[in-house]
Short mmCIF file of C-alpha atoms in Angstrom, two decimals:
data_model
loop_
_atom_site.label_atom_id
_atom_site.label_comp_id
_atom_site.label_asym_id
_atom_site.label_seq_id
_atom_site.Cartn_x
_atom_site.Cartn_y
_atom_site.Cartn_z
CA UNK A 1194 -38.41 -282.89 164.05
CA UNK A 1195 -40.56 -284.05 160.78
CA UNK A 1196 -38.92 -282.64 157.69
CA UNK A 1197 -42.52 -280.89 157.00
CA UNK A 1198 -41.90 -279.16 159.86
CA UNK A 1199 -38.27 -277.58 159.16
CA UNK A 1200 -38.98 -276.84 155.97
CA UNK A 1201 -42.10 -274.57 156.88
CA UNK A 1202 -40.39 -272.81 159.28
CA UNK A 1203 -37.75 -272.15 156.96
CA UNK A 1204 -40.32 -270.74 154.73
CA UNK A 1205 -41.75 -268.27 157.36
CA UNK A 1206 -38.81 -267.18 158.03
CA UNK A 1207 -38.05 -266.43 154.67
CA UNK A 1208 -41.24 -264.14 154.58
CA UNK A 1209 -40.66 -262.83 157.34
CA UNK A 1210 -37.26 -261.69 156.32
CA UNK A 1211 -38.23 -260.72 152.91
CA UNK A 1212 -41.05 -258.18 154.51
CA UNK A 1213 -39.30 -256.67 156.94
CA UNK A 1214 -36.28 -255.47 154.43
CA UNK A 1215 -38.72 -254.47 152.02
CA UNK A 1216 -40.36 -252.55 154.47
CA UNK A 1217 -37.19 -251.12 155.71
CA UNK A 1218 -37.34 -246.91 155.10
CA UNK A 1219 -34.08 -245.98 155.55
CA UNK A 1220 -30.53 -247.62 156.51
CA UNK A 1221 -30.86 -248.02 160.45
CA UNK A 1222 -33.96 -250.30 159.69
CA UNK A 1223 -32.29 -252.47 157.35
CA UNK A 1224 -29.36 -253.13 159.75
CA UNK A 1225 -31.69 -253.71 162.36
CA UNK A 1226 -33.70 -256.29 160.39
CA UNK A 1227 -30.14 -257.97 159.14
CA UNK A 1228 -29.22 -258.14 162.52
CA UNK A 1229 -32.73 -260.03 163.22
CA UNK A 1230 -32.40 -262.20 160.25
CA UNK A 1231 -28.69 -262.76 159.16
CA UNK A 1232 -27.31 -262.35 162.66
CA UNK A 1233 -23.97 -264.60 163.30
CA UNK A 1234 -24.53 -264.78 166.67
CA UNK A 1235 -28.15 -264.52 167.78
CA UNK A 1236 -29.75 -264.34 164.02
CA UNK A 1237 -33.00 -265.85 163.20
CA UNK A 1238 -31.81 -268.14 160.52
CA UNK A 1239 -28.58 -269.02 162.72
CA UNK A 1240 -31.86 -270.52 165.47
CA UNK A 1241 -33.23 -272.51 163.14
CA UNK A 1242 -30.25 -273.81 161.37
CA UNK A 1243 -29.41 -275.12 165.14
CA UNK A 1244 -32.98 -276.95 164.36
CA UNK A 1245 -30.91 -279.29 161.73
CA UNK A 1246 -29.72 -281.50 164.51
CA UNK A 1247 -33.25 -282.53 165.12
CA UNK A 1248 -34.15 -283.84 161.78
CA UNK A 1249 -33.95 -287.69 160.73
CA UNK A 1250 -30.93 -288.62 159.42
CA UNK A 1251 -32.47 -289.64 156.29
CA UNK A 1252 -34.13 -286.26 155.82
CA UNK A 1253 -30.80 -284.06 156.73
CA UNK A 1254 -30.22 -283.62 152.76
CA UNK A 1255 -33.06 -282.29 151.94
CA UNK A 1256 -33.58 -279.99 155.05
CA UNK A 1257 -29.46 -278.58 154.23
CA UNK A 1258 -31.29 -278.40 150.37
CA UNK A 1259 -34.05 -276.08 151.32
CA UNK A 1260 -31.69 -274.23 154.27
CA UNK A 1261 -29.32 -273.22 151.76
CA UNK A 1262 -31.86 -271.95 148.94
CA UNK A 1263 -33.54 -270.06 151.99
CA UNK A 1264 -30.62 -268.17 153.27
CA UNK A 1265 -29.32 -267.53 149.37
CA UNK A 1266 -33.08 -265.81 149.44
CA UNK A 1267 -32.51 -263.97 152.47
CA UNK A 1268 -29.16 -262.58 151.76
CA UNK A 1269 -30.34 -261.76 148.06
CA UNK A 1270 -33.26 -259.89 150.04
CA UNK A 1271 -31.00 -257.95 151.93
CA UNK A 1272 -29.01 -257.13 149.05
CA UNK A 1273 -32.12 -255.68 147.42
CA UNK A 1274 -32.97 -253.66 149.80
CA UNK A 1275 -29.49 -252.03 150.03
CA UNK A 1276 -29.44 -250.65 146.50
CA UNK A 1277 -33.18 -249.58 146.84
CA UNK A 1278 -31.84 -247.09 149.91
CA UNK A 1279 -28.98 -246.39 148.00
CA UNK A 1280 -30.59 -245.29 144.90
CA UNK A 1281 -33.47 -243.68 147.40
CA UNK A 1282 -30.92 -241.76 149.18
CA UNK A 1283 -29.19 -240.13 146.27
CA UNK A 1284 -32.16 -238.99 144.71
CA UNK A 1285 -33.71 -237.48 148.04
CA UNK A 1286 -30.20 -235.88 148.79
CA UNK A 1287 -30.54 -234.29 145.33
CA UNK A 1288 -34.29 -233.82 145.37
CA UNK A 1289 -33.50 -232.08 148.43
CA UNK A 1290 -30.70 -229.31 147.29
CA UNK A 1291 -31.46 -225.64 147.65
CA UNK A 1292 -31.53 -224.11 144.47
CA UNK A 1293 -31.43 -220.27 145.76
CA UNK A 1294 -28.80 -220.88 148.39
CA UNK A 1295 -25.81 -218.75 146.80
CA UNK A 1296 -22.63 -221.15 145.08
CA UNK A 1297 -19.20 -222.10 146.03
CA UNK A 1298 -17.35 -219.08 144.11
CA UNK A 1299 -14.20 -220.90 142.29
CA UNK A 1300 -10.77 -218.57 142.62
CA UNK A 1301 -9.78 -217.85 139.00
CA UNK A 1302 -6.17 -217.32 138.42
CA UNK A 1303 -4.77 -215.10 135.91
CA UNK A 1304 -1.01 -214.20 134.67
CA UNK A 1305 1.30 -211.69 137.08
CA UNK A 1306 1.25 -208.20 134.96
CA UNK A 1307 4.87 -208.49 134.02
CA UNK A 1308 3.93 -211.65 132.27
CA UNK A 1309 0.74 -210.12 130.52
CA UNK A 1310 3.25 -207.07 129.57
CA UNK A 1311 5.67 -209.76 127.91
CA UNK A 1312 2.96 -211.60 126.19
CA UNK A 1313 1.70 -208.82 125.07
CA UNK A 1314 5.02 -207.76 123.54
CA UNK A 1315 5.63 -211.18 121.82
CA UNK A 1316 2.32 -210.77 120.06
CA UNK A 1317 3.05 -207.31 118.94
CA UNK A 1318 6.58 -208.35 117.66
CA UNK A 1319 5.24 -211.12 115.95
CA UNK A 1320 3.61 -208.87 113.86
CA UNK A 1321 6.29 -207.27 112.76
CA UNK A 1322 8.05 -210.02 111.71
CA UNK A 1323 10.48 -210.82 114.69
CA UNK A 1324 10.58 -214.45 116.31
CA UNK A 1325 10.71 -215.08 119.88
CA UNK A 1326 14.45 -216.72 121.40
CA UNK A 1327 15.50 -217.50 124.97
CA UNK A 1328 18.66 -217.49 126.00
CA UNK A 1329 20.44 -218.89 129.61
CA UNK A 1330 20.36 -216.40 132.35
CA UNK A 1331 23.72 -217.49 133.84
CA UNK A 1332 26.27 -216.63 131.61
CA UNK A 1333 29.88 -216.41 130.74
CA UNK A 1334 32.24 -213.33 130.24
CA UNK A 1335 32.83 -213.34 126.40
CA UNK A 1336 28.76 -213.24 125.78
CA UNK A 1337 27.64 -210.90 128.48
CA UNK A 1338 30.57 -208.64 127.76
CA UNK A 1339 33.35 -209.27 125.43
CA UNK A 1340 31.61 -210.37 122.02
CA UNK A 1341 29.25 -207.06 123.07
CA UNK A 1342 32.50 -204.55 122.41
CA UNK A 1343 32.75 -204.35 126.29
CA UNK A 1344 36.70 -204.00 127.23
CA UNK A 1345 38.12 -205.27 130.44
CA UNK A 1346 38.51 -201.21 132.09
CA UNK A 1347 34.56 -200.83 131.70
CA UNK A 1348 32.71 -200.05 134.75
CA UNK A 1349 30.15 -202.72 133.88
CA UNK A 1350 32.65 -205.50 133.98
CA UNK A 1351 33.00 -204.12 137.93
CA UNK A 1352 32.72 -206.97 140.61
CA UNK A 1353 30.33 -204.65 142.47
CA UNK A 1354 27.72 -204.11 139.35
CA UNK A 1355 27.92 -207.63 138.33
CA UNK A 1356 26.24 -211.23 139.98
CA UNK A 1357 29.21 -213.06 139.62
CA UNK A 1358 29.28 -216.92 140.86
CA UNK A 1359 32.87 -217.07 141.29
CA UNK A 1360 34.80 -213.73 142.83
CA UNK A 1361 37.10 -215.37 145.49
CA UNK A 1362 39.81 -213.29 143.18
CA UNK A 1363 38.32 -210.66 142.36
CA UNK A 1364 37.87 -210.44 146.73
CA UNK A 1365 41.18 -211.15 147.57
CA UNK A 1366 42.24 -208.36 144.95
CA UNK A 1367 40.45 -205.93 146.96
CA UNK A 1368 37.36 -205.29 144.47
CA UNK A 1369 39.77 -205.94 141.07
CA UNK A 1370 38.14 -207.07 138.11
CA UNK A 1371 37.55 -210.18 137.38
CA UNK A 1372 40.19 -212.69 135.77
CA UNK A 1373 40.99 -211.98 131.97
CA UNK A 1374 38.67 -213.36 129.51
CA UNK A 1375 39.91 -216.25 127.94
CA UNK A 1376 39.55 -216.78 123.84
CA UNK A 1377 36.31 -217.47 122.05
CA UNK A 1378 33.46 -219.55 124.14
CA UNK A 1379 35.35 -219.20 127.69
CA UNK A 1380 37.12 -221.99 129.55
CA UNK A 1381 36.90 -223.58 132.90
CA UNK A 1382 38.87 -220.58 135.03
CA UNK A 1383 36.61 -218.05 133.71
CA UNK A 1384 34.02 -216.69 136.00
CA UNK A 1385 30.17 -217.14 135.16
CA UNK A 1386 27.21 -214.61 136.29
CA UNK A 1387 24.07 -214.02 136.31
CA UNK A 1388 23.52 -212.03 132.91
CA UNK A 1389 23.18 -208.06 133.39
CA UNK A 1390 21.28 -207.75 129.73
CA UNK A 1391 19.45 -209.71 127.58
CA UNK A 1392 21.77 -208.29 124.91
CA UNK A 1393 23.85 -211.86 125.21
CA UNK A 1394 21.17 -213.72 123.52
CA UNK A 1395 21.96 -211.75 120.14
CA UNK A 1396 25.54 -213.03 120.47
CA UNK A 1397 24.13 -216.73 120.82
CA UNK A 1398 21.07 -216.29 117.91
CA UNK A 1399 23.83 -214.54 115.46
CA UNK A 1400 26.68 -217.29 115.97
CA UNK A 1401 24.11 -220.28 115.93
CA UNK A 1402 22.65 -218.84 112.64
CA UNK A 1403 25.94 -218.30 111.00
CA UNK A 1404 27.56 -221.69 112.20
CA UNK A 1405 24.30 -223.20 110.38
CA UNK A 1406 25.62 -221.98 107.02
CA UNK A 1407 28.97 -221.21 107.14
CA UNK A 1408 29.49 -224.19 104.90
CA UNK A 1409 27.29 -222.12 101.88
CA UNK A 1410 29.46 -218.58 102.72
CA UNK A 1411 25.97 -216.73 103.17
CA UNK A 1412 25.24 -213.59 105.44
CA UNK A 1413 22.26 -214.80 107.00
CA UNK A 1414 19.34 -212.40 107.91
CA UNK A 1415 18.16 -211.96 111.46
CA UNK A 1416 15.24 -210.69 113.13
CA UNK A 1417 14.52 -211.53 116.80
CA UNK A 1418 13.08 -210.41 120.09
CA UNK A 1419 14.33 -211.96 123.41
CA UNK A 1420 12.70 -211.41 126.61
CA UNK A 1421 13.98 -212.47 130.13
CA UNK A 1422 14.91 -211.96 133.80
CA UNK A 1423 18.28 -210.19 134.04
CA UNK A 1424 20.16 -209.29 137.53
CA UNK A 1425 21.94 -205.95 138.50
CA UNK A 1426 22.64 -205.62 142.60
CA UNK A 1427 20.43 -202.64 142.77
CA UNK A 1428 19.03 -201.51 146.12
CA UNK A 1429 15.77 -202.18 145.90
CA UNK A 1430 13.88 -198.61 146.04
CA UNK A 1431 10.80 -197.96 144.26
CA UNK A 1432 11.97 -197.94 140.68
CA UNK A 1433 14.89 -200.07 141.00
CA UNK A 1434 14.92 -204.06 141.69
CA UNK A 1435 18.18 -206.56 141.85
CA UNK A 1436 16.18 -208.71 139.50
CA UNK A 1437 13.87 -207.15 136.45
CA UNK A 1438 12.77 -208.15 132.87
CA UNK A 1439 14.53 -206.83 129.36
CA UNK A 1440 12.89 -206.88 126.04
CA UNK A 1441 15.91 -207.02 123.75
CA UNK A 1442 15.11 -206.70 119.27
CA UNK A 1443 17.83 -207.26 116.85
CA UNK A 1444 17.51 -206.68 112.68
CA UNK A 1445 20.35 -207.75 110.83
CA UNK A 1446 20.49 -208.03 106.87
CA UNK A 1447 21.43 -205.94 104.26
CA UNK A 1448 20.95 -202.52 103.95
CA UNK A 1449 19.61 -201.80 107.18
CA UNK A 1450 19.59 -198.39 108.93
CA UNK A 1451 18.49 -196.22 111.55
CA UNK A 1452 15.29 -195.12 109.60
CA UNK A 1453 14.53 -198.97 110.06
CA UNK A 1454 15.11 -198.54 113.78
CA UNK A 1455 12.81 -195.52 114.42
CA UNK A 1456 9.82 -197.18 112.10
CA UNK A 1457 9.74 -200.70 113.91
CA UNK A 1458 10.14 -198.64 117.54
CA UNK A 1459 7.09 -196.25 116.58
CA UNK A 1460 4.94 -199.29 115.08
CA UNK A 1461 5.82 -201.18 118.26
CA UNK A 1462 4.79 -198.58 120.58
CA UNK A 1463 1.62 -197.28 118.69
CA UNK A 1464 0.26 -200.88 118.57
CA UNK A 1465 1.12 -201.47 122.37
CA UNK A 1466 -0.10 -197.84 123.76
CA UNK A 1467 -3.07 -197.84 121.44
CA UNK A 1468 -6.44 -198.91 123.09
CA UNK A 1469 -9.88 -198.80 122.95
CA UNK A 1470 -9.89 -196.64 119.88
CA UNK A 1471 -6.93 -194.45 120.27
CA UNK A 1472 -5.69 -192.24 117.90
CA UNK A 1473 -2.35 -193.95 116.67
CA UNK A 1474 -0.51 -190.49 116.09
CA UNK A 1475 -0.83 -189.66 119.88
CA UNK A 1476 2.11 -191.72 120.42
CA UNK A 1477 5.71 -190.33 119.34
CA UNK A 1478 9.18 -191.49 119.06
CA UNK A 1479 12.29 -189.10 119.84
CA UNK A 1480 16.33 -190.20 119.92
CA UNK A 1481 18.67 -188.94 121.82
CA UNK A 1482 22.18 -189.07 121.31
CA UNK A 1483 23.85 -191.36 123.71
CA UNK A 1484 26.74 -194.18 124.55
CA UNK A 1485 26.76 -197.89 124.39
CA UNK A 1486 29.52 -200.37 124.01
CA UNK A 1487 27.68 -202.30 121.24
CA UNK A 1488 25.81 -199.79 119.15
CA UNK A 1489 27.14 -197.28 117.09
CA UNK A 1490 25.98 -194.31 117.02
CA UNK A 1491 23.56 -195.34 120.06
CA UNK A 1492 20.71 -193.31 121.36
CA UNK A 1493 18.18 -192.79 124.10
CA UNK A 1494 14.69 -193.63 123.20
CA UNK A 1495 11.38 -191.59 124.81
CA UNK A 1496 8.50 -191.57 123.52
CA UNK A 1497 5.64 -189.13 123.92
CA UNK A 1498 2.44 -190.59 125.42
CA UNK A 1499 -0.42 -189.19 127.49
CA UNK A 1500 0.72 -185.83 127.33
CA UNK A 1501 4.60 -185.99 128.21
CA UNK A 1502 7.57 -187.84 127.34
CA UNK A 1503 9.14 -190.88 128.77
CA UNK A 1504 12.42 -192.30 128.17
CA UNK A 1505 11.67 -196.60 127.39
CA UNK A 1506 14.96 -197.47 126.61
CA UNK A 1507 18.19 -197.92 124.49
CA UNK A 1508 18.54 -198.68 121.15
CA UNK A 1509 21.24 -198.22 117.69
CA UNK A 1510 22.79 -199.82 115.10
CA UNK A 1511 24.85 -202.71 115.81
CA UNK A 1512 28.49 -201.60 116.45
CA UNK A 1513 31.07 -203.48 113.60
CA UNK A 1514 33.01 -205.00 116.16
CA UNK A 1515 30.00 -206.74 117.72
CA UNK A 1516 29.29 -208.31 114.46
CA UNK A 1517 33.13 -209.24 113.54
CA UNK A 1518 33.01 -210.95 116.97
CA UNK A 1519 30.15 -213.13 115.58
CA UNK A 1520 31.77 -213.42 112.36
CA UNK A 1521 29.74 -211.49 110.12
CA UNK A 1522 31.13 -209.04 107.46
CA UNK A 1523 30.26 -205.21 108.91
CA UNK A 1524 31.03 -204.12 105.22
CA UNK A 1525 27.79 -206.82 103.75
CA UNK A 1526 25.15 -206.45 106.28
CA UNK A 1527 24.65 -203.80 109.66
CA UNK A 1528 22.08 -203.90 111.86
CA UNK A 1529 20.12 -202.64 115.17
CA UNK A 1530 18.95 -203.36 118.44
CA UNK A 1531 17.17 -201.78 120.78
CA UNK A 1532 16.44 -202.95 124.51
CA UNK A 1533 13.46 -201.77 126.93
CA UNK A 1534 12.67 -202.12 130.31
CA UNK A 1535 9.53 -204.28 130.44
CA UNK A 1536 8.45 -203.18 134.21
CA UNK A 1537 8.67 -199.61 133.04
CA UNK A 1538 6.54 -199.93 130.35
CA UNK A 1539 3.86 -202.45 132.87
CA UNK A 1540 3.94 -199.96 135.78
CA UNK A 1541 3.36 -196.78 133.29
CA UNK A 1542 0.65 -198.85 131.70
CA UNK A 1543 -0.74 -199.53 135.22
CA UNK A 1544 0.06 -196.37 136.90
CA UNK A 1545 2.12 -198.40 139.58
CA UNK A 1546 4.39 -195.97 141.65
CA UNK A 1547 6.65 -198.83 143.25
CA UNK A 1548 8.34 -201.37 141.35
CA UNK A 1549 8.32 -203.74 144.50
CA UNK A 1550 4.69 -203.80 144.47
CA UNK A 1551 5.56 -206.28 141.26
CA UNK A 1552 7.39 -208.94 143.36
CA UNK A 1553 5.76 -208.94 146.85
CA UNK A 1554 3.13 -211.45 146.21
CA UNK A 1555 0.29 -209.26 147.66
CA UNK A 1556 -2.72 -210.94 146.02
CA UNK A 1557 -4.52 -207.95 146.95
CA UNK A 1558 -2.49 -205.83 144.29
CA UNK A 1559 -2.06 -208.63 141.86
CA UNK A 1560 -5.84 -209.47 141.57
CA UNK A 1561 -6.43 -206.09 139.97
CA UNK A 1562 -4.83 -207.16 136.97
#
């Protein structure tokens, strides 16, 4: 075969190849015209590169020359015509999108109510001048009941009101309490449970602060609010729960007295009860004279909301031993605390009837909050 010859049939084919992958409308036609073209088996440029063997000797450089440059055309051809679809495609896919056809709705999430009720509570705290602590929820006996004024004959220390993580003695006993408390911070034999109060994170705030200047002799102030999971073994019924939340405030400084108390209680609960234009002096605070270990004198707080009372918790002024346990001076500061019930205060908020409703994962109840 005459060079002439190979090289114009290389350069139909090249036309040939370039036309019919320009003129490909959509992705099936292109492979069918790479298949023609660029085929490794029965391709059109694979039949005339079989041609080669035909062609002088002395003209076999030049003919490999011009097939090379012709296939580099031909494959840069195809490639052309791949991105054209490509781009084509996108912009038809989009061109073709149904504007009025209704969307995807995307599933919003939003905090449980107990956790809105606690946020809510930091905020309002914050305000008056209290800063947020945490505290661990397993704990030992001297802060969950000895540095709290709790004695050993105490029906709270009792094996059967109590999470503890080690009873094996307390079992063999027969339901005795648990072992005796050992001295200051615990020690290895001493039994650890799942707190029954947030009132244990007072203990840790008031010794950290002091043991941070001890060295100076000063009475530090301290005003906190601690909020947390704590764990009686309730039967669950529909206002009691093995495992609820505890907002626990503590004031101590100088000079500080149950006045103090009432005024931070009523602000609190007039700037959480009061919405959407409320008047403030619908809401009331009343004590009642009652008993804790840790407070002294202690009372019963209700306040009066929506046209009757209800009882929100325990507060008082911190009981002397409670702060010699610490190591403060009862004769150069006092102080109180108060603790509340935070799914008491959600479900009267929310008007839910069944504390279980809280903790059952119904997404049906939760998504109305």
């Amino acid at each position: 075969m005459a060079l002439q010859d190979f090289i114009a049939e290389l350069d139909s084919l090249a036309g040939e190849a370039q036309d019919a992958f320009t003129g490909a409308a959509d992705r099936d036609a292109l492979e069918a015209a790479r298949v023609e073209f660029l085929g490794a088996k029965a391709g059109r440029l694979k039949a005339v590169q079989k041609g080669m063997g035909k062609v002088d000797k002395t003209d076999k450089p030049a003919a490999g020359q011009k097939l090379n440059s012709v296939k580099k055309a031909i494959e840069q051809a195809f490639e052309q015509a791949t991105g054209r679809l490509a781009q084509s495609g996108g912009k038809a896919a989009q061109d073709s999108f149904d504007v009025t056809l209704p969307g995807v709705p995307v599933r919003v999430g939003r905090l449980h109510p107990i956790t809105q009720t606690i946020e809510r509570m930091k905020e309002i705290m914050g305000r008056l001048g209290f800063s947020a602590v945490e505290g661990p929820e397993i704990e030992d006996d001297w802060h969950n009941f000895e540095a709290l004024n709790i004695p050993l004959s105490h029906p709270a220390r009792d094996p059967l009101d109590n999470f503890y993580l080690s009873v094996a003695s307390a079992n063999a006993a027969g339901g005795s309490p648990p072992p005796q408390p050992s001295p200051k911070g615990g020690g290895s034999s001493k039994p650890l449970l799942l707190r029954s109060q947030t009132s244990t994170v007072q203990i840790r705030v008031m010794e950290q602060v002091l043991a941070n200047t001890v060295a100076s002799g000063a009475q530090p102030p301290v005003r906190i609010v601690s909020l947390g999971r704590v764990y009686r073994p309730d039967t669950a019924d529909a206002t009691h729960y093995p495992m609820f939340h505890q907002i626990e405030g503590l004031l101590v400084d100088k000079g500080v007295t149950m006045a103090d108390l009432k005024s931070v209680l009523r602000m609190f609960c007039q700037s959480y009860y009061q919405r959407d234009g409320d008047d403030a002096e619908d809401v009331h605070i009343r004590f009642r004279p009652s008993f804790f270990p840790f407070t002294e004198p202690s009372v019963e707080v209700d306040i009066n909301w929506q046209g009757g009372w209800m009882e929100i918790g325990g507060a008082g002024m911190v009981d002397p031993n409670v702060l010699r346990a610490v190591g403060y001076d009862p004769e150069e500061v006092t102080g109180f605390a108060f603790g509340m019930g935070v799914e008491r205060i959600a479900m009267r908020q929310h008007n839910i009837t069944d504390i279980r409703d809280l903790y059952t994962n119904d997404v049906r109840f939760l998504a109305q909050f």
